[in-house]
Short mmCIF file of C-alpha atoms in Angstrom, two decimals:
data_model
loop_
_atom_site.label_atom_id
_atom_site.label_comp_id
_atom_site.label_asym_id
_atom_site.label_seq_id
_atom_site.Cartn_x
_atom_site.Cartn_y
_atom_site.Cartn_z
CA MET U 1 -39.87 -2.14 -13.29
CA LEU U 2 -38.52 -0.23 -10.26
CA ARG U 3 -35.42 -2.40 -10.21
CA LYS U 4 -34.80 -1.91 -13.93
CA ILE U 5 -35.10 1.86 -13.55
CA ARG U 6 -32.70 1.82 -10.62
CA LEU U 7 -30.18 -0.35 -12.49
CA THR U 8 -30.32 1.85 -15.60
CA LEU U 9 -29.74 5.05 -13.63
CA ALA U 10 -26.98 3.44 -11.56
CA VAL U 11 -25.06 2.25 -14.62
CA LEU U 12 -25.37 5.67 -16.27
CA CYS U 13 -24.15 7.47 -13.13
CA LEU U 14 -21.21 5.09 -12.68
CA ALA U 15 -20.20 5.48 -16.33
CA ALA U 16 -20.51 9.28 -16.14
CA VAL U 17 -18.37 9.65 -12.99
CA THR U 18 -15.77 7.19 -14.30
CA LEU U 19 -15.46 9.12 -17.57
CA LEU U 20 -14.70 12.27 -15.60
CA PHE U 21 -11.52 10.62 -14.31
CA LEU U 22 -10.59 8.84 -17.55
CA ASP U 23 -11.04 11.71 -19.99
CA PHE U 24 -7.66 13.41 -20.43
CA THR U 25 -8.96 15.68 -23.21
CA GLY U 26 -11.16 17.72 -20.86
CA THR U 27 -14.22 17.56 -23.11
CA VAL U 28 -16.37 15.29 -20.93
CA HIS U 29 -16.34 17.73 -18.00
CA ALA U 30 -18.26 20.33 -19.99
CA TRP U 31 -21.20 17.90 -20.14
CA LEU U 32 -20.88 15.72 -17.05
CA GLY U 33 -18.95 17.82 -14.54
CA TRP U 34 -22.11 18.24 -12.45
CA MET U 35 -21.97 14.52 -11.58
CA ALA U 36 -18.98 15.17 -9.31
CA LYS U 37 -20.68 18.14 -7.68
CA ILE U 38 -23.77 16.19 -6.60
CA GLN U 39 -21.70 13.80 -4.48
CA PHE U 40 -22.54 14.19 -0.79
CA LEU U 41 -19.24 15.03 0.93
CA PRO U 42 -17.93 17.40 -1.80
CA ALA U 43 -21.25 19.25 -1.66
CA VAL U 44 -20.97 19.60 2.14
CA LEU U 45 -17.38 20.88 1.98
CA ALA U 46 -18.25 23.29 -0.83
CA LEU U 47 -21.30 24.49 1.17
CA ASN U 48 -23.40 23.76 -1.90
CA VAL U 49 -26.73 24.24 -0.13
CA GLY U 50 -28.83 23.40 -3.18
CA VAL U 51 -27.21 19.97 -3.63
CA ILE U 52 -27.30 19.21 0.11
CA VAL U 53 -31.00 20.05 0.33
CA PHE U 54 -31.68 17.99 -2.79
CA LEU U 55 -29.91 14.90 -1.40
CA VAL U 56 -31.58 15.24 2.03
CA VAL U 57 -35.05 15.63 0.48
CA LEU U 58 -34.33 12.76 -1.91
CA THR U 59 -33.43 10.51 1.02
CA LEU U 60 -36.43 11.58 3.10
CA LEU U 61 -38.71 10.81 0.16
CA LEU U 62 -37.21 7.68 -1.39
CA GLY U 63 -34.71 6.28 1.10
CA ARG U 64 -31.02 5.66 0.42
CA VAL U 65 -31.27 5.79 -3.37
CA TYR U 66 -28.17 8.00 -3.35
CA CYS U 67 -26.12 4.98 -2.25
CA SER U 68 -27.57 2.65 -4.88
CA VAL U 69 -27.70 5.09 -7.81
CA ILE U 70 -25.49 8.18 -7.45
CA CYS U 71 -22.53 7.03 -5.33
CA PRO U 72 -19.95 5.46 -7.70
CA LEU U 73 -18.31 3.41 -4.95
CA GLY U 74 -21.65 1.89 -3.97
CA VAL U 75 -22.53 1.02 -7.57
CA MET U 76 -19.06 -0.46 -8.10
CA GLN U 77 -19.64 -2.79 -5.14
CA ASP U 78 -22.99 -3.79 -6.63
CA VAL U 79 -21.25 -4.72 -9.88
CA VAL U 80 -18.72 -6.86 -8.01
CA SER U 81 -21.47 -8.48 -5.95
CA TRP U 82 -23.51 -9.19 -9.08
CA ILE U 83 -20.54 -10.91 -10.76
CA SER U 84 -19.96 -12.93 -7.59
CA GLY U 85 -23.62 -13.99 -7.61
CA LYS U 86 -23.25 -15.27 -11.17
CA ARG U 87 -20.28 -17.41 -10.22
CA LYS U 88 -21.45 -18.52 -6.78
CA LYS U 89 -24.85 -18.98 -5.15
CA LYS U 90 -27.47 -16.56 -6.40
CA TYR U 91 -29.08 -16.37 -2.96
CA ARG U 92 -26.11 -16.25 -0.61
CA PHE U 93 -26.83 -13.45 1.89
CA SER U 94 -28.44 -13.63 5.31
CA TYR U 95 -29.73 -11.16 7.85
CA SER U 96 -27.19 -9.74 10.30
CA PRO U 97 -27.80 -7.26 13.14
CA GLU U 98 -26.63 -3.68 12.75
CA LEU U 99 -23.11 -2.99 14.05
CA LYS U 100 -24.03 0.29 15.68
CA TRP U 101 -20.80 0.76 17.60
CA VAL U 102 -18.78 0.39 14.38
CA ARG U 103 -21.02 2.68 12.31
CA TYR U 104 -21.28 5.51 14.78
CA GLY U 105 -17.69 5.09 15.95
CA VAL U 106 -16.38 5.53 12.39
CA LEU U 107 -18.76 8.47 11.86
CA LEU U 108 -17.51 10.17 15.03
CA LEU U 109 -13.90 9.59 13.98
CA PHE U 110 -14.69 11.01 10.55
CA ILE U 111 -16.30 14.15 12.01
CA VAL U 112 -13.38 14.73 14.37
CA ALA U 113 -10.90 14.35 11.48
CA LEU U 114 -12.97 16.72 9.36
CA VAL U 115 -13.12 19.40 12.05
CA ALA U 116 -9.45 18.94 12.98
CA GLY U 117 -8.39 19.22 9.34
CA VAL U 118 -6.78 15.77 9.13
CA GLY U 119 -7.38 15.52 5.41
CA SER U 120 -5.64 12.18 4.91
CA LEU U 121 -8.04 10.37 7.27
CA VAL U 122 -11.08 12.09 5.75
CA ALA U 123 -9.89 11.08 2.28
CA LEU U 124 -9.49 7.44 3.34
CA LEU U 125 -13.08 7.20 4.59
CA ALA U 126 -14.91 9.34 2.00
CA PRO U 127 -16.60 7.04 -0.57
CA TYR U 128 -16.45 9.37 -3.59
CA SER U 129 -12.79 10.16 -2.93
CA SER U 130 -11.95 6.47 -2.61
CA TYR U 131 -13.53 5.75 -5.97
CA GLY U 132 -11.77 8.75 -7.52
CA ARG U 133 -8.37 7.42 -6.45
CA ILE U 134 -9.22 3.96 -7.76
CA ALA U 135 -10.30 5.40 -11.12
CA ASN U 136 -7.31 7.75 -11.39
CA ASN U 137 -4.61 5.29 -10.32
CA LEU U 138 -5.93 1.95 -11.59
CA PHE U 139 -8.48 2.54 -14.35
CA LEU U 140 -6.88 5.57 -16.03
CA PRO U 141 -3.56 3.81 -16.90
CA LEU U 142 -5.47 0.97 -18.56
CA TYR U 143 -7.62 3.48 -20.45
CA ALA U 144 -4.53 5.45 -21.52
CA TRP U 145 -2.73 2.30 -22.68
CA GLY U 146 -5.75 1.41 -24.81
CA ASN U 147 -5.77 4.92 -26.25
CA ASN U 148 -2.03 4.72 -27.00
CA LEU U 149 -2.51 1.41 -28.79
CA LEU U 150 -5.20 2.97 -30.98
CA ALA U 151 -2.94 5.98 -31.58
CA TYR U 152 -0.13 3.63 -32.66
CA PHE U 153 -2.26 1.94 -35.32
CA ALA U 154 -3.94 5.20 -36.35
CA GLU U 155 -0.57 6.85 -36.97
CA ARG U 156 0.45 4.04 -39.29
CA ALA U 157 -2.79 4.52 -41.18
CA ASP U 158 -2.00 8.25 -41.56
CA SER U 159 -4.82 9.13 -39.20
CA TYR U 160 -4.65 11.45 -36.20
CA ALA U 161 -8.01 10.60 -34.67
CA PHE U 162 -6.07 9.51 -31.56
CA TYR U 163 -2.94 10.93 -29.99
CA GLU U 164 -0.54 9.29 -27.59
CA THR U 165 -0.58 10.28 -23.94
CA GLU U 166 1.96 9.63 -21.21
CA VAL U 167 1.26 7.12 -18.46
CA TRP U 168 3.18 7.45 -15.22
CA ILE U 169 2.83 6.94 -11.48
CA LYS U 170 2.13 10.36 -10.00
CA SER U 171 2.57 9.15 -6.43
CA LEU U 172 3.61 5.66 -5.36
CA PRO U 173 2.01 5.87 -1.86
CA THR U 174 -1.30 7.02 -3.36
CA PHE U 175 -1.15 4.25 -5.97
CA ILE U 176 -0.59 1.65 -3.23
CA ILE U 177 -3.45 3.07 -1.13
CA ALA U 178 -5.77 2.99 -4.15
CA LEU U 179 -4.80 -0.60 -4.93
CA VAL U 180 -5.28 -1.75 -1.32
CA THR U 181 -8.64 0.07 -1.14
CA PHE U 182 -9.81 -1.59 -4.35
CA VAL U 183 -8.77 -5.08 -3.21
CA PHE U 184 -10.36 -4.54 0.21
CA LEU U 185 -13.66 -3.36 -1.25
CA PHE U 186 -13.60 -6.06 -3.93
CA VAL U 187 -13.22 -8.84 -1.36
CA LEU U 188 -15.94 -7.38 0.90
CA ALA U 189 -18.39 -6.93 -1.97
CA TRP U 190 -17.58 -10.35 -3.44
CA ARG U 191 -18.26 -12.11 -0.15
CA ASN U 192 -20.81 -9.93 1.65
CA GLY U 193 -22.27 -7.33 -0.70
CA ARG U 194 -22.77 -3.97 0.99
CA THR U 195 -20.79 -4.54 4.19
CA TYR U 196 -18.59 -1.48 3.65
CA CYS U 197 -21.57 0.80 3.00
CA ASN U 198 -23.44 -0.31 6.10
CA ALA U 199 -20.58 -0.68 8.56
CA ILE U 200 -17.82 1.77 7.61
CA CYS U 201 -18.98 4.44 5.17
CA PRO U 202 -19.74 7.70 7.09
CA VAL U 203 -21.96 9.02 4.30
CA GLY U 204 -23.97 5.80 4.41
CA THR U 205 -24.43 6.21 8.17
CA VAL U 206 -25.70 9.79 7.81
CA LEU U 207 -28.10 8.93 4.99
CA GLY U 208 -29.08 5.74 6.78
CA PHE U 209 -30.27 7.76 9.75
CA LEU U 210 -32.37 9.96 7.47
CA SER U 211 -33.79 6.99 5.57
CA ARG U 212 -35.39 5.69 8.76
CA TYR U 213 -37.93 8.49 8.25
CA SER U 214 -38.28 8.28 4.46
CA TRP U 215 -41.78 8.63 2.99
CA LEU U 216 -41.49 5.61 0.69
CA LYS U 217 -40.13 2.36 2.10
CA LEU U 218 -40.01 -1.32 1.31
CA VAL U 219 -42.76 -2.95 3.37
CA ILE U 220 -43.40 -6.66 3.93
CA ASP U 221 -47.05 -7.74 3.85
CA GLU U 222 -47.26 -10.43 6.53
CA GLU U 223 -50.51 -11.84 5.16
CA LYS U 224 -48.96 -12.54 1.75
CA CYS U 225 -45.51 -13.56 3.02
CA LYS U 226 -44.91 -17.33 2.98
CA ASN U 227 -41.63 -17.14 4.93
CA CYS U 228 -39.67 -18.57 2.01
CA GLY U 229 -36.67 -16.41 2.91
CA LEU U 230 -35.75 -15.50 -0.68
CA CYS U 231 -35.84 -11.77 0.06
CA GLU U 232 -33.41 -12.14 2.96
CA ARG U 233 -31.00 -14.30 0.95
CA LYS U 234 -31.10 -11.84 -1.95
CA CYS U 235 -30.58 -8.70 0.17
CA LYS U 236 -26.95 -7.57 -0.26
CA ALA U 237 -27.41 -5.08 2.60
CA ALA U 238 -28.32 -7.97 4.98
CA CYS U 239 -31.11 -5.81 6.41
CA ILE U 240 -34.20 -8.05 5.90
CA ASN U 241 -35.30 -10.33 8.71
CA TYR U 242 -37.97 -12.45 7.07
CA LYS U 243 -38.77 -14.32 10.28
CA LYS U 244 -39.86 -11.09 11.98
CA HIS U 245 -41.04 -9.47 8.72
CA THR U 246 -38.87 -6.42 9.42
CA ILE U 247 -36.44 -4.33 7.37
CA ASP U 248 -33.66 -2.20 8.84
CA TYR U 249 -34.28 1.00 6.88
CA SER U 250 -31.03 2.58 8.01
CA ARG U 251 -29.17 -0.05 5.97
CA CYS U 252 -31.63 -0.58 3.13
CA VAL U 253 -30.35 1.09 -0.07
CA ALA U 254 -33.63 0.67 -1.98
CA CYS U 255 -32.06 -1.57 -4.62
CA MET U 256 -35.45 -3.28 -5.20
CA ASP U 257 -33.83 -6.73 -5.45
CA CYS U 258 -36.22 -8.09 -2.82
CA ILE U 259 -39.27 -6.97 -4.82
CA ASP U 260 -37.87 -8.62 -7.92
CA VAL U 261 -37.22 -11.95 -6.19
CA CYS U 262 -40.44 -12.20 -4.13
CA LYS U 263 -42.74 -14.72 -5.84
CA HIS U 264 -45.77 -13.92 -3.72
CA GLY U 265 -45.99 -10.15 -4.14
CA ALA U 266 -45.47 -9.67 -0.42
CA ILE U 267 -43.02 -6.75 -0.65
CA HIS U 268 -44.10 -3.31 -1.78
CA TYR U 269 -42.37 0.05 -2.13
CA ARG U 270 -44.85 2.46 -0.58
CA HIS U 271 -45.58 4.73 2.33
CA PRO U 272 -46.15 2.44 5.33
CA GLN U 273 -49.30 2.76 7.35
CA LYS U 274 -49.09 3.82 10.96
CA LYS U 275 -49.76 0.25 11.92
CA VAL U 276 -48.40 -2.11 9.33
CA THR U 277 -48.88 -5.08 11.65
CA ALA U 278 -50.48 -5.63 15.02
CA SER U 279 -47.88 -8.16 16.10
CA PRO U 280 -45.86 -7.44 19.25
CA LYS U 281 -42.68 -8.17 17.34
CA ALA U 282 -43.27 -5.35 14.90
CA GLU U 283 -44.09 -2.98 17.73
CA GLU U 284 -40.93 -4.03 19.52
CA SER U 285 -38.82 -3.42 16.41
CA ALA U 286 -40.29 0.08 16.10
CA LYS U 287 -39.09 1.17 19.53
CA PRO U 288 -36.46 3.91 19.40
CA ASP U 289 -33.05 3.20 20.77
CA GLY U 290 -30.36 5.28 22.37
CA ALA U 291 -28.24 5.19 19.22
CA ARG U 292 -30.57 7.68 17.55
CA ARG U 293 -30.03 10.23 20.27
CA SER U 294 -26.25 9.73 20.22
CA PHE U 295 -26.30 9.95 16.42
CA LEU U 296 -28.14 13.30 16.53
CA THR U 297 -25.52 14.62 18.90
CA ALA U 298 -22.70 13.47 16.65
CA THR U 299 -24.21 14.69 13.39
CA ALA U 300 -24.86 18.10 14.81
CA ILE U 301 -21.14 18.77 14.37
CA LEU U 302 -21.43 17.94 10.73
CA ALA U 303 -23.57 20.49 8.84
CA THR U 304 0.76 3.40 -12.57
CA THR U 305 3.14 -1.17 -11.31
CA ALA U 306 0.45 0.74 -13.48
CA THR U 307 3.08 2.71 -15.39
CA VAL U 308 4.98 2.68 -18.70
CA LYS U 309 8.38 4.05 -19.47
CA ALA U 310 8.07 7.75 -20.19
CA GLN U 311 8.80 8.81 -23.72
CA GLU U 312 12.51 9.50 -23.98
CA LYS U 313 13.27 13.15 -24.45
CA LYS U 314 16.02 13.66 -27.02
CA VAL U 315 18.02 16.62 -28.22
CA ASP U 316 20.67 17.11 -30.90
CA GLY U 317 18.83 14.88 -33.34
CA GLY U 318 18.47 12.10 -30.77
CA LEU U 319 22.18 11.90 -29.97
CA ALA U 320 21.91 12.96 -26.33
CA ALA U 321 19.31 12.04 -23.74
CA ILE U 322 18.15 14.70 -21.29
CA GLU U 323 18.40 13.65 -17.68
CA ASP U 324 15.09 13.70 -15.82
CA LYS U 325 14.53 16.52 -13.38
CA LYS U 326 14.14 16.02 -9.66
CA ALA U 327 11.72 17.95 -7.50
CA PRO U 328 13.32 20.57 -5.24
CA LYS U 329 12.70 20.64 -1.51
CA ARG U 330 10.16 23.41 -0.98
CA ALA U 331 9.68 24.89 2.47
CA THR U 332 6.03 25.54 1.55
CA SER U 333 4.15 23.36 -0.92
CA LEU U 334 2.38 24.90 -3.90
CA VAL U 335 -1.40 24.74 -4.27
CA PRO U 336 -3.28 25.87 -7.41
CA PRO U 337 -4.61 29.39 -8.01
CA GLY U 338 -8.18 29.48 -6.75
CA ALA U 339 -7.27 27.58 -3.59
CA TRP U 340 -6.81 30.93 -1.76
CA SER U 341 -4.43 29.45 0.80
CA ALA U 342 -2.75 26.22 1.80
CA ARG U 343 -5.02 25.99 4.85
CA HIS U 344 -8.24 26.47 2.89
CA PHE U 345 -7.11 23.87 0.37
CA ALA U 346 -6.22 21.30 3.05
CA GLN U 347 -9.56 21.77 4.87
CA HIS U 348 -11.75 21.36 1.78
CA CYS U 349 -9.88 18.89 -0.42
CA THR U 350 -11.18 15.31 -0.29
CA ALA U 351 -8.25 13.96 -2.36
CA CYS U 352 -10.57 12.59 -5.03
CA GLN U 353 -7.80 13.27 -7.62
CA LEU U 354 -10.19 14.71 -10.21
CA CYS U 355 -7.97 17.77 -10.67
CA VAL U 356 -4.94 15.47 -11.02
CA SER U 357 -6.71 13.57 -13.79
CA VAL U 358 -7.57 16.65 -15.85
CA CYS U 359 -4.30 18.60 -15.43
CA PRO U 360 -2.94 18.72 -19.00
CA ASN U 361 0.61 19.66 -17.98
CA GLY U 362 1.37 17.02 -15.32
CA VAL U 363 1.75 19.73 -12.69
CA LEU U 364 -0.65 18.33 -10.08
CA ARG U 365 0.21 15.13 -8.24
CA PRO U 366 -0.76 13.59 -4.87
CA SER U 367 1.25 14.71 -1.86
CA THR U 368 3.37 12.26 0.11
CA ASN U 369 3.24 14.45 3.23
CA LEU U 370 1.54 12.43 5.98
CA LEU U 371 -0.77 15.25 7.10
CA LYS U 372 -1.80 16.03 3.51
CA LEU U 373 -1.42 12.52 2.14
CA MET U 374 -3.08 12.07 -1.28
CA GLN U 375 -4.14 15.72 -1.49
CA PRO U 376 -2.78 17.29 -4.71
CA GLU U 377 0.20 19.61 -4.74
CA MET U 378 2.07 21.26 -7.59
CA SER U 379 5.49 20.40 -8.97
CA TYR U 380 7.11 21.48 -12.23
CA GLU U 381 9.33 18.61 -13.42
CA ARG U 382 7.03 17.65 -16.30
CA GLY U 383 5.36 20.95 -17.11
CA TYR U 384 4.35 24.29 -15.68
CA CYS U 385 1.05 25.88 -14.68
CA ARG U 386 0.02 27.78 -17.80
CA PRO U 387 -1.73 31.07 -17.00
CA GLU U 388 -4.47 30.37 -19.54
CA CYS U 389 -5.43 26.96 -18.05
CA THR U 390 -8.18 26.83 -15.40
CA LYS U 391 -9.18 23.16 -15.66
CA CYS U 392 -8.52 22.22 -12.04
CA SER U 393 -10.71 25.04 -10.75
CA ASP U 394 -13.43 24.14 -13.25
CA VAL U 395 -13.77 20.54 -12.04
CA CYS U 396 -13.16 20.71 -8.26
CA PRO U 397 -16.44 19.60 -6.62
CA ALA U 398 -15.49 20.32 -3.00
CA GLY U 399 -14.61 24.01 -3.22
CA ALA U 400 -10.93 23.36 -2.44
CA ILE U 401 -10.08 25.12 -5.72
CA ARG U 402 -12.62 27.86 -6.33
CA PRO U 403 -13.58 28.80 -9.90
CA ILE U 404 -11.14 31.35 -11.27
CA THR U 405 -10.98 33.25 -14.56
CA ARG U 406 -7.89 33.35 -16.76
CA GLU U 407 -7.47 37.03 -16.01
CA ASP U 408 -7.58 36.48 -12.25
CA LYS U 409 -5.23 33.51 -12.48
CA SER U 410 -2.63 35.60 -14.32
CA ALA U 411 -2.70 38.06 -11.41
CA THR U 412 -2.69 35.50 -8.56
CA GLN U 413 0.64 34.90 -6.84
CA ILE U 414 0.88 31.36 -5.48
CA GLY U 415 4.62 31.54 -4.89
CA HIS U 416 7.81 33.20 -6.10
CA ALA U 417 10.90 32.06 -7.97
CA VAL U 418 14.17 31.52 -6.12
CA TRP U 419 17.54 31.45 -7.94
CA VAL U 420 20.11 28.79 -7.00
CA LYS U 421 23.55 30.08 -7.93
CA GLU U 422 25.31 26.71 -7.68
CA ASN U 423 23.15 25.19 -10.45
CA CYS U 424 23.06 28.06 -12.96
CA VAL U 425 24.45 27.06 -16.38
CA PRO U 426 26.17 30.40 -17.21
CA LEU U 427 28.24 30.06 -14.03
CA THR U 428 28.80 26.30 -14.00
CA ASP U 429 29.39 25.74 -17.74
CA GLY U 430 30.29 29.22 -18.92
CA VAL U 431 27.59 29.37 -21.62
CA GLU U 432 24.80 31.85 -22.22
CA CYS U 433 21.29 30.80 -21.25
CA GLY U 434 18.46 33.12 -20.24
CA ASN U 435 15.74 30.46 -20.66
CA CYS U 436 14.00 31.53 -17.47
CA ALA U 437 13.79 35.17 -18.52
CA ARG U 438 12.66 34.39 -22.08
CA HIS U 439 9.74 32.20 -20.95
CA CYS U 440 8.53 34.13 -17.90
CA PRO U 441 4.92 35.14 -18.79
CA THR U 442 4.93 38.12 -16.39
CA GLY U 443 8.40 39.48 -17.19
CA ALA U 444 9.45 39.00 -13.58
CA ILE U 445 12.95 37.76 -14.49
CA GLN U 446 15.71 39.89 -15.98
CA MET U 447 19.21 38.83 -17.02
CA VAL U 448 21.97 40.99 -15.58
CA ALA U 449 25.77 40.78 -15.55
CA SER U 450 27.04 38.56 -12.76
CA ASP U 451 29.84 41.08 -12.13
CA ALA U 452 28.46 44.61 -11.87
CA SER U 453 31.87 46.06 -12.79
CA ASP U 454 32.19 43.90 -15.93
CA PRO U 455 29.33 44.24 -18.47
CA ASP U 456 30.73 41.27 -20.44
CA SER U 457 30.58 38.88 -17.50
CA PRO U 458 28.10 35.91 -17.72
CA LYS U 459 24.52 37.05 -17.28
CA ILE U 460 22.47 35.64 -14.44
CA PRO U 461 18.74 35.93 -13.62
CA VAL U 462 17.32 38.41 -11.12
CA VAL U 463 13.77 37.79 -9.91
CA ASN U 464 11.26 40.55 -9.19
CA VAL U 465 9.23 38.76 -6.52
CA GLU U 466 6.50 41.38 -6.71
CA ARG U 467 5.71 40.44 -10.33
CA CYS U 468 6.32 36.68 -10.12
CA ILE U 469 3.11 34.59 -9.92
CA GLY U 470 4.82 31.23 -9.29
CA CYS U 471 3.67 29.54 -12.52
CA GLY U 472 6.88 27.50 -12.72
CA ALA U 473 7.76 28.20 -16.36
CA CYS U 474 11.28 29.16 -15.30
CA GLU U 475 11.74 26.03 -13.18
CA ASN U 476 10.38 23.68 -15.81
CA LEU U 477 12.34 25.13 -18.75
CA CYS U 478 15.64 25.56 -16.93
CA PRO U 479 18.23 23.32 -18.68
CA SER U 480 20.08 22.55 -15.45
CA ARG U 481 19.88 18.90 -14.40
CA PRO U 482 18.91 17.11 -12.21
CA PHE U 483 17.90 20.17 -10.16
CA SER U 484 16.84 23.43 -11.76
CA ALA U 485 18.86 26.57 -11.12
CA ILE U 486 15.62 28.35 -10.35
CA TYR U 487 12.62 26.95 -8.52
CA VAL U 488 9.32 28.19 -7.08
CA GLU U 489 8.76 28.49 -3.34
CA GLY U 490 5.12 28.33 -2.31
CA HIS U 491 3.11 30.89 -0.33
CA GLU U 492 0.85 29.95 2.56
CA VAL U 493 -1.67 32.59 1.45
CA HIS U 494 -2.17 33.62 -2.17
CA ARG U 495 -2.37 37.27 -3.10
CA THR U 496 -3.38 39.34 -6.08
CA ILE U 497 -0.64 41.36 -7.77
#
């Protein structure tokens, strides 16, 4: 019964988190957005004390159930391991000693990267972020293609229950990293079950330390145990030593598989007695080691090829194709309103790509900058940041983008527009334009005569940088190709205007 409950909850949690990344309509987040905010690392970075206390208490009571139920990356590995067990030997695991130097070494590296603000390394090691990139870069294109296929048939049946959405690679380096991560985890889980969780994952190491002192644990009754070894060969965490009747609780994820497979009722999930056995071996296994002390010292510091051809944009009745825009070289990258500053964003973002998934205008995409690799940044080739849209701030679980109202967003300056004379259509082609001024939501752009002494000279834009909020409407809607005649330069620190 315990195993069935755990499996049911795990499947529901995995489905809920996956839907957050697949849903491009934004409706799922209203119901399931809290699933992203109860993930361990985002809660720590957002200083969400309630969630942190909940997860710590949960682990101290029940063990590492977070890893086997709530963490989507852990559940995904369980799914892969289960499929492997169906195709290969059902009982294929064996006990292996804990690789303490690997676990605590990776944890120390993770903490140093977190404190130093090396977001790309933190993002590579964080389990929730890794799953987010896999879902956004690998699963979302497949989901979108399926949706587009339904939209194709629905349109021919005069139904608009589905609408077509664009599928494109937002960042080739991030796509490659997501693919390599997926293959790496797939192979590890297929062959060895929970190796990643118990040897590399920093969250697993932290929770594993706490689970040593959990109230409820899996306990082997030596009197009932017949030393058949089924529990050890079924344990995907490789933490059961049936010969010594011991369980490494720092690696046990409370999956309950051992209870399910034991034919003699020798394994129970309960609060262990002070003296479970009188054997010297058990007493020897209970001795503390130096790793605990070093762990306490370390943890004190821690408090789409998945793409389709984009829909061709046509003008003049389809007679002329519009050349795609290219991103300008910005001296300072743009981060969304609510991020406060580029530094705050870089320190808190885990690069889970949830904001990238929900952005309806294609503005957010993973950065290719090495120091901020995979962390989202803004660019306006496919759309602009509409003042009335606050979806990215609504879904961010790590506090990198703080919740912001529409009113506050309309008054937050994330950058300012810069005019590029050499690209401006009135000067290069001798035709009237004014697109940037017409579509500026704050009225920060005015068209004036290029020659002050000649009122009939071609009109060019003048930007009032005090009123510009950096939304990118001017850059996106500028007809100049391949580079816009006006682009937005980012600000290191946002300000209210």
